[in-house]
XYZ file of C-alpha atoms in Angstrom:
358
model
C 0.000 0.000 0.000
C 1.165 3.467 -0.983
C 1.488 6.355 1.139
C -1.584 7.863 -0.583
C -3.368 5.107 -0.358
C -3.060 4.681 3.249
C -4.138 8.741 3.392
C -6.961 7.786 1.708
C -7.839 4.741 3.551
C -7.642 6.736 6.892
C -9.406 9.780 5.567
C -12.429 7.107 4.324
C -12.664 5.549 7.792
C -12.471 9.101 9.489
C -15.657 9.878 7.527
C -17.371 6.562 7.677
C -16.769 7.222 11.895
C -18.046 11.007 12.102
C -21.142 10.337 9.636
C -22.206 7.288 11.543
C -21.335 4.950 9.049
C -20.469 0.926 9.477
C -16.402 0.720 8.399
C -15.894 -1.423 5.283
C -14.422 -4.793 6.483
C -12.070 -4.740 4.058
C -10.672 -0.859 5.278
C -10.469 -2.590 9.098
C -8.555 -5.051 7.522
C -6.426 -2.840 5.763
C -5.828 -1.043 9.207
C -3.903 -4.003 10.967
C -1.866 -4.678 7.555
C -0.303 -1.106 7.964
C 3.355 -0.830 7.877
C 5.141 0.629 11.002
C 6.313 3.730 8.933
C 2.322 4.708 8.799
C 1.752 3.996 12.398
C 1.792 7.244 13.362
C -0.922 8.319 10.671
C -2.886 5.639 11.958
C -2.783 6.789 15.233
C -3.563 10.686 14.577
C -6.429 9.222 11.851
C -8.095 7.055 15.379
C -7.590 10.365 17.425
C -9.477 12.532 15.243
C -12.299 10.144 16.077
C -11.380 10.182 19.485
C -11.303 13.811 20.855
C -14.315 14.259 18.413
C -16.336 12.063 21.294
C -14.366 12.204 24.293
C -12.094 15.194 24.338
C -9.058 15.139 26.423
C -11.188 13.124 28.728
C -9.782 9.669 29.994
C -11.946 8.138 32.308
C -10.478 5.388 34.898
C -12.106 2.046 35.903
C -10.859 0.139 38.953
C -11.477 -3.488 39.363
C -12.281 -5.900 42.430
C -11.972 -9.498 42.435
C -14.664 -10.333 44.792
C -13.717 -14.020 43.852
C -10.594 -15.475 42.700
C -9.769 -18.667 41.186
C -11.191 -22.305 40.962
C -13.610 -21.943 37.998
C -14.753 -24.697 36.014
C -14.836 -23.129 32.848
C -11.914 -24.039 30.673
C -10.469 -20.844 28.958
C -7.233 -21.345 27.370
C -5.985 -17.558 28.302
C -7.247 -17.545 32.405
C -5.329 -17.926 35.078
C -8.329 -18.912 36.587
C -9.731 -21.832 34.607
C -10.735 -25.472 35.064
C -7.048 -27.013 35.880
C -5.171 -23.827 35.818
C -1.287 -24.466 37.466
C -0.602 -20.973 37.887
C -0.004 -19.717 40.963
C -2.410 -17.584 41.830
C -4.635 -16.067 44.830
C -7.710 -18.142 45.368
C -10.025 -16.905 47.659
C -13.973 -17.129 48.337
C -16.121 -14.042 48.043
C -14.999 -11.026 49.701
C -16.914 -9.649 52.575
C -19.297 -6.187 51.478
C -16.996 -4.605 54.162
C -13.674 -5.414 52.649
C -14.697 -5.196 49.171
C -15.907 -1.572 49.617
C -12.641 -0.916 51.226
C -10.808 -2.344 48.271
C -13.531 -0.284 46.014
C -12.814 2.983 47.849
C -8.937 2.276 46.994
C -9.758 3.009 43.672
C -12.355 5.622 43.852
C -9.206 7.508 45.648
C -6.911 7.067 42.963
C -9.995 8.883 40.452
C -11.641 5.943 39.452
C -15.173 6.987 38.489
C -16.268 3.457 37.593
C -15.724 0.109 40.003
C -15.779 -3.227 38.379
C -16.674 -5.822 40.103
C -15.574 -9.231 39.047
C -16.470 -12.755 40.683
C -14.932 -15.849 38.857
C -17.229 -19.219 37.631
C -19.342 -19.882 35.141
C -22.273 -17.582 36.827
C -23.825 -16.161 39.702
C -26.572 -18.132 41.731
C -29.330 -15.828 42.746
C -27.650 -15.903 46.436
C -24.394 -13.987 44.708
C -26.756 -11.259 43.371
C -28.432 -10.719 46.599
C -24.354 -10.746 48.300
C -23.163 -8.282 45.165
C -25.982 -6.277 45.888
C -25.041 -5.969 49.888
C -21.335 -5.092 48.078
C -22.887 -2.649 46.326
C -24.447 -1.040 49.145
C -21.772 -0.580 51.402
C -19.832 0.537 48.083
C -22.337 3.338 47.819
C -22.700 4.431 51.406
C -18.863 5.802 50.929
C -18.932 6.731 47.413
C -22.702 7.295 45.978
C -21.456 8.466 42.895
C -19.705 5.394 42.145
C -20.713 3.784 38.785
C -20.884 0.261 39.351
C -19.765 -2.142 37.014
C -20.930 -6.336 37.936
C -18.592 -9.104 36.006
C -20.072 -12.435 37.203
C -20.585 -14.891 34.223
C -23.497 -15.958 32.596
C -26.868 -14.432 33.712
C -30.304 -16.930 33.913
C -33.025 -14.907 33.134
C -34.410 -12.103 35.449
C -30.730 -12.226 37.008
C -29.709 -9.178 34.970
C -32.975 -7.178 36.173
C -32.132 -8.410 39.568
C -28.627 -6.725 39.582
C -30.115 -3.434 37.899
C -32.407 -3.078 41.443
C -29.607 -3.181 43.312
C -27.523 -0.640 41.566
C -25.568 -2.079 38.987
C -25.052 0.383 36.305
C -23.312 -1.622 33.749
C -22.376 -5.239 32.917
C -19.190 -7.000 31.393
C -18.921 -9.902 29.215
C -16.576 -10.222 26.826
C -16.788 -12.131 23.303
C -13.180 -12.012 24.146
C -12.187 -13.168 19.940
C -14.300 -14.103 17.066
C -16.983 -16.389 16.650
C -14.667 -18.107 14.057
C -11.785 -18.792 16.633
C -13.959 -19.679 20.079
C -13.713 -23.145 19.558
C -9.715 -22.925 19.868
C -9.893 -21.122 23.531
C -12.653 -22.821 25.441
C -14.852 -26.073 25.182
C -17.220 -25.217 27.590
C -19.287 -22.749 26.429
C -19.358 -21.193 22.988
C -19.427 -18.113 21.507
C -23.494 -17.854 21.444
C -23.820 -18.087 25.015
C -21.931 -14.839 25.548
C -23.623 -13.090 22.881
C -27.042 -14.439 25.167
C -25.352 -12.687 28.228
C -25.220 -9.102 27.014
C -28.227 -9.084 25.453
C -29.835 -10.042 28.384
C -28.012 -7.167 30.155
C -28.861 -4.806 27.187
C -32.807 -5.782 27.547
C -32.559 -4.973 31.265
C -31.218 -1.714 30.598
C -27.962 -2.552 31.873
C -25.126 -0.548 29.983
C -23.329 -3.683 27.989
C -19.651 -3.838 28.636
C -18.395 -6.583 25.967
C -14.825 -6.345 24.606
C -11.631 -8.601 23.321
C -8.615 -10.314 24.010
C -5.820 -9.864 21.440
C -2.678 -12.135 21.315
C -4.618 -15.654 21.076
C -3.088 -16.905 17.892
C -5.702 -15.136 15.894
C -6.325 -13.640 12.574
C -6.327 -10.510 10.658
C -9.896 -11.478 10.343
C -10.767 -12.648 13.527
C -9.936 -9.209 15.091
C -12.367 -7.962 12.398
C -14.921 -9.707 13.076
C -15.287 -9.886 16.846
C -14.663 -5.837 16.702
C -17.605 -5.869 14.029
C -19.469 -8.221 16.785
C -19.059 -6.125 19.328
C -20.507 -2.859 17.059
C -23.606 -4.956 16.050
C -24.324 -5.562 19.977
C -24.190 -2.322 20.583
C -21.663 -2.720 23.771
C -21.300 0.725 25.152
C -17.652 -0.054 26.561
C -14.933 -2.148 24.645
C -11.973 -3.362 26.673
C -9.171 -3.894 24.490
C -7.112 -6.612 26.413
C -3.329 -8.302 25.354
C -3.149 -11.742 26.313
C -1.295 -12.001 29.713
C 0.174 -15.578 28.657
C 0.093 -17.038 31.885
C 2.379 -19.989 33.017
C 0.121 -22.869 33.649
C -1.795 -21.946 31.173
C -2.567 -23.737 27.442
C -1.211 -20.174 26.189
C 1.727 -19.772 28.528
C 4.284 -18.536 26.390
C 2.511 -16.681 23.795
C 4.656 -13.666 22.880
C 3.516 -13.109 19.583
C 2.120 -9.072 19.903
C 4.699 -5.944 19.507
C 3.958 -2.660 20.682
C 3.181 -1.638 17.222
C 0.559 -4.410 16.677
C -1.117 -3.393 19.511
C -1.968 0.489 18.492
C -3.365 -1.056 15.006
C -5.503 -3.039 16.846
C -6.749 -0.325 19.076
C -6.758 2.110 16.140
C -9.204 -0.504 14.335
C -11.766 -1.118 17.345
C -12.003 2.896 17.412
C -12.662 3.065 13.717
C -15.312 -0.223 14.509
C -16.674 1.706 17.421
C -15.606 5.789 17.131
C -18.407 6.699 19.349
C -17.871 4.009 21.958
C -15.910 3.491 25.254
C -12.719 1.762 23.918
C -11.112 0.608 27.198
C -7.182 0.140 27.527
C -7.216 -3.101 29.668
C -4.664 -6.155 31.047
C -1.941 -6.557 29.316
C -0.676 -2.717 28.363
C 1.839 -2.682 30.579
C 3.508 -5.878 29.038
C 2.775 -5.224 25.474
C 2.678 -1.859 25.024
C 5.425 -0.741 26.896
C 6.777 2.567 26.724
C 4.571 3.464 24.002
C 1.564 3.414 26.524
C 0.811 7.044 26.445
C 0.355 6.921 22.787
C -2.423 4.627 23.102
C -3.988 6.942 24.924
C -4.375 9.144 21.450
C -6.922 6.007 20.386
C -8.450 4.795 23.548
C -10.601 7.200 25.876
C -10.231 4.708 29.148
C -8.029 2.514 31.093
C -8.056 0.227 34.086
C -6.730 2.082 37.132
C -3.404 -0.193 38.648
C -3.973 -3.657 39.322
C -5.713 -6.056 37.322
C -7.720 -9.420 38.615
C -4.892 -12.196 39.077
C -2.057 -10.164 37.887
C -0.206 -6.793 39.424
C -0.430 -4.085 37.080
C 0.929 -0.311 36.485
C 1.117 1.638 40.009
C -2.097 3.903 39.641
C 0.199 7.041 40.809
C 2.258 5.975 37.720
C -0.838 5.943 35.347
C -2.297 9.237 36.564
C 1.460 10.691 35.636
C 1.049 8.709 32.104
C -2.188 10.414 31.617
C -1.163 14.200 32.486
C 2.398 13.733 30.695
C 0.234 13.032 27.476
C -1.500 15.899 27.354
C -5.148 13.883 28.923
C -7.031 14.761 32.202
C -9.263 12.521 34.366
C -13.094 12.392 33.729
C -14.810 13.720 36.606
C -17.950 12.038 38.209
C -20.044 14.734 37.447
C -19.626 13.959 33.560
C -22.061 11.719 32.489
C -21.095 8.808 30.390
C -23.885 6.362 30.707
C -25.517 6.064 27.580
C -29.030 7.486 27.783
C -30.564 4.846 25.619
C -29.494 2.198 28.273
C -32.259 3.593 30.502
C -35.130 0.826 31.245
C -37.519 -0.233 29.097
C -40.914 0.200 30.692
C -43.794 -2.544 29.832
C -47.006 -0.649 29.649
C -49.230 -1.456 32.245
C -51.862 1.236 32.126
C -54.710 1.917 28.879
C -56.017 0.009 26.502
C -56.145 -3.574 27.537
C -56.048 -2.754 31.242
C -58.274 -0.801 33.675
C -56.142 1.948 34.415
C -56.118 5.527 32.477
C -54.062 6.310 29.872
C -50.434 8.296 29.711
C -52.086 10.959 27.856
C-alpha cells in the first residue's frame, strides 16, 4: 500500500466514523496490515475520532476481584480456569466490608467506575443478593460510584435483579471471534456470551463486551469480533493483550509488539468511534513505553492492578495520563448512555383498567 493510499484509507474511515457509518471490512482489515512507517498516521487518523467524542477526557475504571480462582470453565488464556497451574490467589467471596474498602482504593486514585468481578461460570441468585449488599456498602462511601458487575453468565431475570440493586453496567466479553472460540474454550461457545449481554442490554444494563488480542488469531478474527461487538451495541470495549500465563494452554505466547497493539486499538475505534474503547490487562507488558500513545486512540483505562495479575502503580498511570496531554473524567460527567435507561412494559390503557399516559 502506498502512502496515498493509506491517506486515503484513513481519511475514508475518518468519515465513515463522524457520519455514523459501518467501516468497510475490508478498510479494518487494511488497518492491521499497515506498515510501522504509517503507524503514526494511523494513530492521529483514530484520534481525530477520538477527541471528536471524548475530548481530552480519559476516564479510569478500577477493578475488584470479589472471587478469585477455581472456575470450572476451561479458557485457554485464564489464570483462573478449570485445571489452571498458575499460581495464583484463590479466595472465596470477599466480605461487602472489605470489598468496599478495596472499592474505595480506587475511587481515591480517580476511578469513576468500580468493576466488580467474581470468577465461575455464573452467579446463583444468592451472589446477586451478596453483590448487591457489596454494592451497598460501596455506595454508602462513594454514591457516585458507577458500578460495574462481572459475574458470568446471567439466567433470566438475574440481569434485572442486579439493575435493582444498583448495577449500572455489565461485562462480558466475546473475548475473539466467533470463528476462533472453539480454539480457547470447550465449555461454552461463543453464542452463550452473545445471550449474556443481550440479556443485560434488555434490562437496561449498559453492555460492557470487549476482546482479548494475542490468542493466535487472525487478521480477520480481530475484524470480526470488533464488528461483533458494534452490532451488539456494547457501550464499553476493553481492548485486552493476552497475559500468557504460566500454567496456562497459552503460557508462552509472545507473539504481539507494541506496534501491533496500536493497530488493533486504532481498528476497534474506527469499529466503534463513538464508543468506550477501554485500555485493559496486558498494556503494561505489550505496550510498553509506548503506553501514552495509546492513549491518542483509547478514551479509558483500568486504574493499577488487574484481577490475578499486578499491574501499572495507579500514581504511575495518573502521571502517564497528564504527561500526554489527557485529564481525568470527573464524576459529574455523564457517560452512561441514555438509551441504556429501562424499558418500561405498559401497564396502564387500553387492555387494562387503568387511564391512559395521555
Amino acid at each position: 500500500m502506498t502512502a496515498t493510499d493509506t491517506r486515503a484509507l484513513l481519511d475514508s474511515l475518518v468519515d465513515s466514523g463522524l457520519s455514523g457509518r459501518e467501516p468497510a471490512r475490508e478498510d479494518l482489515l487494511a488497518v492491521l496490515a499497515t506498515s510501522d512507517s504509517d503507524l503514526l498516521d494511523v494513530v492521529a487518523a483514530a484520534a481525530r475520532l477520538r477527541r471528536r467524542h471524548f475530548g481530552d477526557r480519559v476516564k479510569l475504571n478500577y477493578l475488584v476481584n470479589l472471587k478469585s480462582g477455581l472456575c470450572p470453565e476451561d479458557c485457554g488464556y485464564c489464570s483462573q480456569r478449570l485445571g489452571s497451574k498458575t499460581e495464583i490467589l484463590k479466595y472465596t467471596w470477599l466480605s461487602p466490608e472489605d470489598a468496599a474498602k478495596a472499592a474505595a482504593a480506587g475511587v481515591s486514585g480517580g476511578a469513576k467506575r468500580v468493576c466488580l468481578v467474581a470468577s465461575g461460570r455464573g452467579p446463583t441468585d444468592r451472589d446477586v443478593d451478596r453483590v448487591g449488599k457489596t454494592i451497598a456498602a460501596i455506595r454508602e462511601e462513594n454514591p457516585q460510584v458507577e458500578v460495574c458487575a462481572c459475574l458470568g453468565f446471567l439466567s433470566d431475570g438475574q440481569a434485572e435483579r442486579l439493575r435493582d440493586h444498583g448495577v449500572d453496567a455489565y461485562n462480558h466479553n466475546l473475548n475473539t471471534s466467533e470463528g476462533q472460540y472453539g480454539e480457547i474454550c470447550t465449555t461454552h461457545d461463543f453464542a452463550d456470551r452473545v445471550d449474556t449481554v443481550g440479556k443485560a442490554r434488555t434490562a437496561g444494563l449498559s453492555p460492557c463486551s470487549g476482546l482479548i488480542a494475542g490468542m493466535g488469531e487472525t487478521d480477520a478474527d480481530l475484524v470480526d469480533v470488533a464488528l461483533a461487538l458494534r452490532e451488539l451495541e456494547s457501550d464499553s470495549v476493553p481492548v485486552n493483550f493476552l497475559i500468557p500465563f504460566e500454567g496456562t494452554p497459552l503460557e508462552g505466547t509472545w507473539g504481539l509488539t507494541p506496534q501491533r497493539c496500536l493497530r488493533i486499538l486504532a481498528m476497534v475505534r474506527f469499529a466503534c468511534p463513538d464508543r468506550e474503547v477501554r485500555l485493559a490487562a496486558g498494556r503494561e507488558l505489550h505496550l510498553r513505553t509506548l503506553q501514552p500513545m495509546a492513549l491518542h486512540i483509547v478514551n479509558s483505562i483500568f486504574l493499577g492492578d488487574y484481577l490475578t495479575s499486578e499491574g501499572q502503580a495507579g500514581a504511575d498511570d495518573l502521571k502517564m495520563i497528564a504527561d500526554a496531554g489527557f485529564s481525568v473524567e470527573g464524576a459529574e460527567e455523564t457517560t452512561l448512555p441514555a438509551q441504556r435507561e429501562q424499558i418500561r412494559i405498559r401497564r396502564r390503557g387500553a387492555g387494562t383498567e387503568l387511564a391512559p399516559n395521555a
